[in-house]
PDB file of C-alpha atoms in Angstrom:
ATOM      1  CA  MET A   1     197.959  19.602 -76.085  1.00 52.00           C
ATOM      2  CA  THR A   2     195.126  21.000 -76.228  1.00 52.00           C
ATOM      3  CA  ALA A   3     195.423  23.174 -73.838  1.00 53.00           C
ATOM      4  CA  GLN A   4     198.746  24.641 -75.621  1.00 53.00           C
ATOM      5  CA  LEU A   5     196.304  24.941 -78.668  1.00 51.00           C
ATOM      6  CA  ASN A   6     193.930  27.694 -76.629  1.00 55.00           C
ATOM      7  CA  SER A   7     196.863  29.236 -75.515  1.00 56.00           C
ATOM      8  CA  ASP A   8     198.363  30.041 -78.464  1.00 58.00           C
ATOM      9  CA  PRO A   9     197.245  33.460 -79.635  1.00 56.00           C
ATOM     10  CA  SER A  10     198.102  32.547 -83.106  1.00 57.00           C
ATOM     11  CA  THR A  11     195.609  29.497 -82.946  1.00 58.00           C
ATOM     12  CA  ARG A  12     192.594  30.760 -81.459  1.00 58.00           C
ATOM     13  CA  PRO A  13     190.192  31.529 -83.402  1.00 57.00           C
ATOM     14  CA  SER A  14     188.983  35.573 -83.456  1.00 56.00           C
ATOM     15  CA  THR A  15     186.565  36.928 -80.994  1.00 57.00           C
ATOM     16  CA  ARG A  16     185.935  40.132 -82.289  1.00 56.00           C
ATOM     17  CA  PRO A  17     183.183  40.782 -84.845  1.00 54.00           C
ATOM     18  CA  THR A  18     184.576  41.917 -88.176  1.00 56.00           C
ATOM     19  CA  ALA A  19     183.909  46.337 -88.654  1.00 54.00           C
ATOM     20  CA  ARG A  20     180.815  47.158 -90.661  1.00 54.00           C
ATOM     21  CA  PRO A  21     180.022  50.294 -92.156  1.00 51.00           C
ATOM     22  CA  HIS A  22     178.530  52.625 -90.483  1.00 50.00           C
ATOM     23  CA  ARG A  23     174.995  53.456 -91.956  1.00 50.00           C
ATOM     24  CA  ARG A  24     173.185  56.551 -91.722  1.00 49.00           C
ATOM     25  CA  GLY A  25     168.897  56.242 -91.300  1.00 46.00           C
ATOM     26  CA  ARG A  26     169.001  58.872 -94.339  1.00 46.00           C
ATOM     27  CA  ALA A  27     169.971  56.848 -98.067  1.00 49.00           C
ATOM     28  CA  SER A  28     172.118  60.411 -99.191  1.00 48.00           C
ATOM     29  CA  GLY A  29     172.944  61.533 -95.660  1.00 47.00           C
ATOM     30  CA  GLY A  30     176.844  61.622 -94.693  1.00 49.00           C
ATOM     31  CA  CYS A  31     179.593  62.556 -96.638  1.00 49.00           C
ATOM     32  CA  ASP A  32     180.599  62.220-100.175  1.00 48.00           C
ATOM     33  CA  PRO A  33     182.408  58.190-100.505  1.00 53.00           C
ATOM     34  CA  ALA A  34     185.215  60.721-101.859  1.00 55.00           C
ATOM     35  CA  GLY A  35     185.932  62.121 -98.546  1.00 56.00           C
ATOM     36  CA  ARG A  36     184.582  65.833 -99.297  1.00 56.00           C
ATOM     37  CA  ARG A  37     182.807  67.739 -96.857  1.00 56.00           C
ATOM     38  CA  PRO A  38     179.341  68.275 -97.854  1.00 54.00           C
ATOM     39  CA  ARG A  39     178.875  72.219 -98.781  1.00 57.00           C
ATOM     40  CA  HIS A  40     177.342  74.419 -95.906  1.00 54.00           C
ATOM     41  CA  PRO A  41     174.052  75.393 -97.070  1.00 55.00           C
ATOM     42  CA  ARG A  42     174.573  79.065 -96.480  1.00 54.00           C
ATOM     43  CA  ALA A  43     177.882  78.915 -98.393  1.00 54.00           C
ATOM     44  CA  VAL A  44     176.419  80.347-101.478  1.00 48.00           C
ATOM     45  CA  CYS A  45     174.930  83.331 -99.107  1.00 52.00           C
ATOM     46  CA  ASP A  46     177.021  84.700 -97.074  1.00 51.00           C
ATOM     47  CA  GLY A  47     180.104  84.960 -99.524  1.00 51.00           C
ATOM     48  CA  THR A  48     182.418  81.772 -97.916  1.00 48.00           C
ATOM     49  CA  ALA A  49     182.438  80.171-101.030  1.00 45.00           C
ATOM     50  CA  ARG A  50     185.393  82.171-103.039  1.00 42.00           C
ATOM     51  CA  ALA A  51     184.734  82.174-107.163  1.00 43.00           C
ATOM     52  CA  THR A  52     188.717  81.282-108.492  1.00 39.00           C
ATOM     53  CA  GLY A  53     189.233  83.979-111.319  1.00 40.00           C
ATOM     54  CA  ALA A  54     191.849  83.920-114.367  1.00 43.00           C
ATOM     55  CA  THR A  55     194.296  85.015-112.532  1.00 42.00           C
ATOM     56  CA  GLY A  56     194.291  82.927-109.759  1.00 42.00           C
ATOM     57  CA  ALA A  57     192.473  85.180-107.346  1.00 43.00           C
ATOM     58  CA  THR A  58     190.217  84.249-105.152  1.00 45.00           C
ATOM     59  CA  GLY A  59     187.349  86.897-104.783  1.00 44.00           C
ATOM     60  CA  PRO A  60     183.499  86.445-103.512  1.00 48.00           C
ATOM     61  CA  ALA A  61     181.273  84.556-105.643  1.00 50.00           C
ATOM     62  CA  PRO A  62     178.658  86.386-107.474  1.00 57.00           C
ATOM     63  CA  HIS A  63     175.934  87.382-106.493  1.00 69.00           C
ATOM     64  CA  ASP A  64     172.136  86.741-108.392  1.00 84.00           C
ATOM     65  CA  ALA A  65     170.834  90.308-107.155  1.00 83.00           C
ATOM     66  CA  GLY A  66     167.393  89.175-107.876  1.00 87.00           C
ATOM     67  CA  ALA A  67     167.374  85.365-106.391  1.00 91.00           C
ATOM     68  CA  LEU A  68     168.478  86.704-103.136  1.00 91.00           C
ATOM     69  CA  ALA A  69     165.626  89.420-102.931  1.00 94.00           C
ATOM     70  CA  THR A  70     163.371  86.699-103.910  1.00 95.00           C
ATOM     71  CA  ARG A  71     163.984  84.574-100.805  1.00 94.00           C
ATOM     72  CA  PHE A  72     164.795  87.127 -98.352  1.00 96.00           C
ATOM     73  CA  ALA A  73     161.281  88.346 -99.217  1.00 96.00           C
ATOM     74  CA  HIS A  74     159.709  85.241 -98.877  1.00 95.00           C
ATOM     75  CA  GLN A  75     161.527  84.893 -95.634  1.00 95.00           C
ATOM     76  CA  LEU A  76     160.431  88.124 -94.510  1.00 95.00           C
ATOM     77  CA  VAL A  77     156.858  88.126 -95.052  1.00 94.00           C
ATOM     78  CA  GLU A  78     156.342  84.988 -93.047  1.00 93.00           C
ATOM     79  CA  VAL A  79     157.888  86.504 -90.300  1.00 93.00           C
ATOM     80  CA  LEU A  80     155.549  90.035 -90.456  1.00 93.00           C
ATOM     81  CA  THR A  81     152.136  88.278 -91.023  1.00 91.00           C
ATOM     82  CA  GLY A  82     153.330  85.759 -87.872  1.00 88.00           C
ATOM     83  CA  ALA A  83     153.902  82.743 -90.028  1.00 89.00           C
ATOM     84  CA  ARG A  84     157.181  82.845 -88.884  1.00 90.00           C
ATOM     85  CA  PRO A  85     159.387  84.206 -85.124  1.00 92.00           C
ATOM     86  CA  SER A  86     161.272  86.593 -86.137  1.00 90.00           C
ATOM     87  CA  GLY A  87     164.153  85.452 -83.936  1.00 91.00           C
ATOM     88  CA  GLN A  88     164.868  83.205 -87.140  1.00 92.00           C
ATOM     89  CA  LEU A  89     166.379  86.277 -88.846  1.00 93.00           C
ATOM     90  CA  MET A  90     168.488  87.775 -86.512  1.00 91.00           C
ATOM     91  CA  ARG A  91     170.979  86.729 -88.075  1.00 91.00           C
ATOM     92  CA  HIS A  92     170.425  87.869 -91.256  1.00 93.00           C
ATOM     93  CA  THR A  93     169.767  91.143 -89.794  1.00 94.00           C
ATOM     94  CA  SER A  94     171.817  94.167 -88.613  1.00 94.00           C
ATOM     95  CA  LEU A  95     170.620  95.517 -85.253  1.00 94.00           C
ATOM     96  CA  ASP A  96     169.558  99.042 -86.557  1.00 95.00           C
ATOM     97  CA  GLY A  97     167.454  96.481 -89.262  1.00 95.00           C
ATOM     98  CA  TYR A  98     166.579  93.670 -86.175  1.00 95.00           C
ATOM     99  CA  GLY A  99     165.292  96.898 -84.171  1.00 95.00           C
ATOM    100  CA  GLN A 100     163.098  97.811 -87.417  1.00 95.00           C
ATOM    101  CA  LEU A 101     161.603  94.464 -87.829  1.00 95.00           C
ATOM    102  CA  ALA A 102     160.912  93.908 -84.137  1.00 94.00           C
ATOM    103  CA  SER A 103     158.696  97.129 -84.154  1.00 94.00           C
ATOM    104  CA  LEU A 104     157.075  96.490 -87.353  1.00 94.00           C
ATOM    105  CA  VAL A 105     156.020  93.374 -85.966  1.00 92.00           C
ATOM    106  CA  ARG A 106     154.917  94.363 -82.505  1.00 91.00           C
ATOM    107  CA  ALA A 107     152.451  97.071 -84.500  1.00 90.00           C
ATOM    108  CA  GLY A 108     150.936  94.256 -86.564  1.00 86.00           C
ATOM    109  CA  ALA A 109     151.889  95.706 -90.308  1.00 81.00           C
ATOM    110  CA  LEU A 110     151.723  92.683 -92.151  1.00 84.00           C
ATOM    111  CA  ARG A 111     148.557  90.998 -90.093  1.00 74.00           C
ATOM    112  CA  ARG A 112     145.530  89.331 -91.349  1.00 64.00           C
ATOM    113  CA  GLY A 113     142.520  91.164 -90.929  1.00 59.00           C
ATOM    114  CA  GLY A 114     140.141  87.963 -90.925  1.00 59.00           C
ATOM    115  CA  PRO A 115     140.339  84.721 -92.763  1.00 59.00           C
ATOM    116  CA  ALA A 116     142.905  86.073 -95.412  1.00 59.00           C
ATOM    117  CA  GLY A 117     144.962  82.537 -96.188  1.00 72.00           C
ATOM    118  CA  ARG A 118     148.377  82.421 -96.947  1.00 84.00           C
ATOM    119  CA  PRO A 119     149.999  85.656 -98.487  1.00 88.00           C
ATOM    120  CA  ARG A 120     150.605  86.488-102.128  1.00 92.00           C
ATOM    121  CA  LEU A 121     153.905  87.601-103.423  1.00 94.00           C
ATOM    122  CA  GLY A 122     154.422  89.921-105.997  1.00 94.00           C
ATOM    123  CA  PRO A 123     157.273  90.010-108.937  1.00 95.00           C
ATOM    124  CA  VAL A 124     159.948  91.100-106.382  1.00 95.00           C
ATOM    125  CA  HIS A 125     161.433  94.937-108.079  1.00 95.00           C
ATOM    126  CA  ASP A 126     165.062  95.028-106.622  1.00 94.00           C
ATOM    127  CA  ARG A 127     168.311  97.001-108.021  1.00 94.00           C
ATOM    128  CA  SER A 128     171.634  97.266-106.769  1.00 93.00           C
ATOM    129  CA  PRO A 129     173.354 100.627-106.062  1.00 93.00           C
ATOM    130  CA  SER A 130     176.338  98.925-105.488  1.00 92.00           C
ATOM    131  CA  PRO A 131     178.124  95.698-105.449  1.00 91.00           C
ATOM    132  CA  ASP A 132     177.569  94.950-101.808  1.00 91.00           C
ATOM    133  CA  ALA A 133     174.176  96.238-101.876  1.00 94.00           C
ATOM    134  CA  VAL A 134     171.044  95.073-103.019  1.00 95.00           C
ATOM    135  CA  GLU A 135     167.535  97.253-102.878  1.00 96.00           C
ATOM    136  CA  ALA A 136     164.293  95.660-103.346  1.00 97.00           C
ATOM    137  CA  CYS A 137     160.385  95.958-102.850  1.00 96.00           C
ATOM    138  CA  VAL A 138     158.028  93.612-103.152  1.00 96.00           C
ATOM    139  CA  ARG A 139     154.195  93.981-103.020  1.00 96.00           C
ATOM    140  CA  VAL A 140     151.735  91.562-100.695  1.00 95.00           C
ATOM    141  CA  ASP A 141     148.308  91.028-100.902  1.00 92.00           C
ATOM    142  CA  LEU A 142     146.377  89.968 -97.928  1.00 88.00           C
ATOM    143  CA  GLY A 143     143.001  88.720 -98.733  1.00 83.00           C
ATOM    144  CA  ARG A 144     141.181  92.342 -99.506  1.00 84.00           C
ATOM    145  CA  ARG A 145     144.650  94.450 -98.493  1.00 87.00           C
ATOM    146  CA  HIS A 146     147.613  95.205-100.514  1.00 91.00           C
ATOM    147  CA  HIS A 147     150.982  96.084 -98.380  1.00 93.00           C
ATOM    148  CA  MET A 148     154.169  96.609-100.031  1.00 95.00           C
ATOM    149  CA  VAL A 149     157.456  95.932 -97.915  1.00 96.00           C
ATOM    150  CA  ALA A 150     160.224  97.357 -98.668  1.00 97.00           C
ATOM    151  CA  PHE A 151     163.791  95.997 -97.714  1.00 97.00           C
ATOM    152  CA  ARG A 152     167.529  96.880 -98.115  1.00 97.00           C
ATOM    153  CA  LEU A 153     170.168  93.931 -98.003  1.00 96.00           C
ATOM    154  CA  GLU A 154     173.905  94.966 -97.506  1.00 95.00           C
ATOM    155  CA  GLN A 155     177.405  92.425 -97.711  1.00 93.00           C
ATOM    156  CA  ARG A 156     178.250  92.385 -93.903  1.00 89.00           C
ATOM    157  CA  GLY A 157     181.455  91.564 -92.070  1.00 83.00           C
ATOM    158  CA  PRO A 158     184.861  90.168 -92.722  1.00 85.00           C
ATOM    159  CA  ALA A 159     182.617  86.670 -94.689  1.00 86.00           C
ATOM    160  CA  GLY A 160     180.677  88.862 -96.591  1.00 87.00           C
ATOM    161  CA  GLN A 161     177.763  87.746 -95.201  1.00 90.00           C
ATOM    162  CA  TRP A 162     174.621  89.644 -96.495  1.00 93.00           C
ATOM    163  CA  GLN A 163     172.254  91.215 -94.067  1.00 94.00           C
ATOM    164  CA  CYS A 164     169.022  93.322 -93.575  1.00 96.00           C
ATOM    165  CA  THR A 165     170.117  97.029 -92.872  1.00 96.00           C
ATOM    166  CA  ALA A 166     166.417  97.797 -93.176  1.00 96.00           C
ATOM    167  CA  VAL A 167     162.995  96.917 -94.081  1.00 96.00           C
ATOM    168  CA  GLU A 168     159.818  99.731 -94.412  1.00 95.00           C
ATOM    169  CA  ALA A 169     156.499  97.809 -95.060  1.00 94.00           C
ATOM    170  CA  ARG A 170     153.270 100.184 -95.444  1.00 90.00           C
TER     171      ARG A 170
END
């Protein structure tokens, strides 16, 4: 009779472990419990985030030209001083802009001449000649030497990603 009890699947105790929720190593990692997908970090810069107007039409999210120029200026100066590899800005530059950037890096436009420490950036001066373009310049202090870096950012491509199209350093 005990053989019949053990062969009956409805009376046998389950040997499968109960399912536990998956936990990540980081406390804040993973998807939102409400089921929303996490926002991509570049969604603000590349125009994939869309704002809905009063008419319900979608268009590119408005940009803050000053914040955009300041973020790019810090990255650009890091590349020009050798603190960051130039390949990291490849996706954020057009072909002509990357050619100009690569030639400035090869020439050592903002290389430290001695124990200059970290470069100090002055205020970033920007202007928008059109809604899809930003021109900016910044003063860079490297020890006792001072340099000027100017660049132009334009919205390009179907996603409207901001790309550097021209770079100049003196």
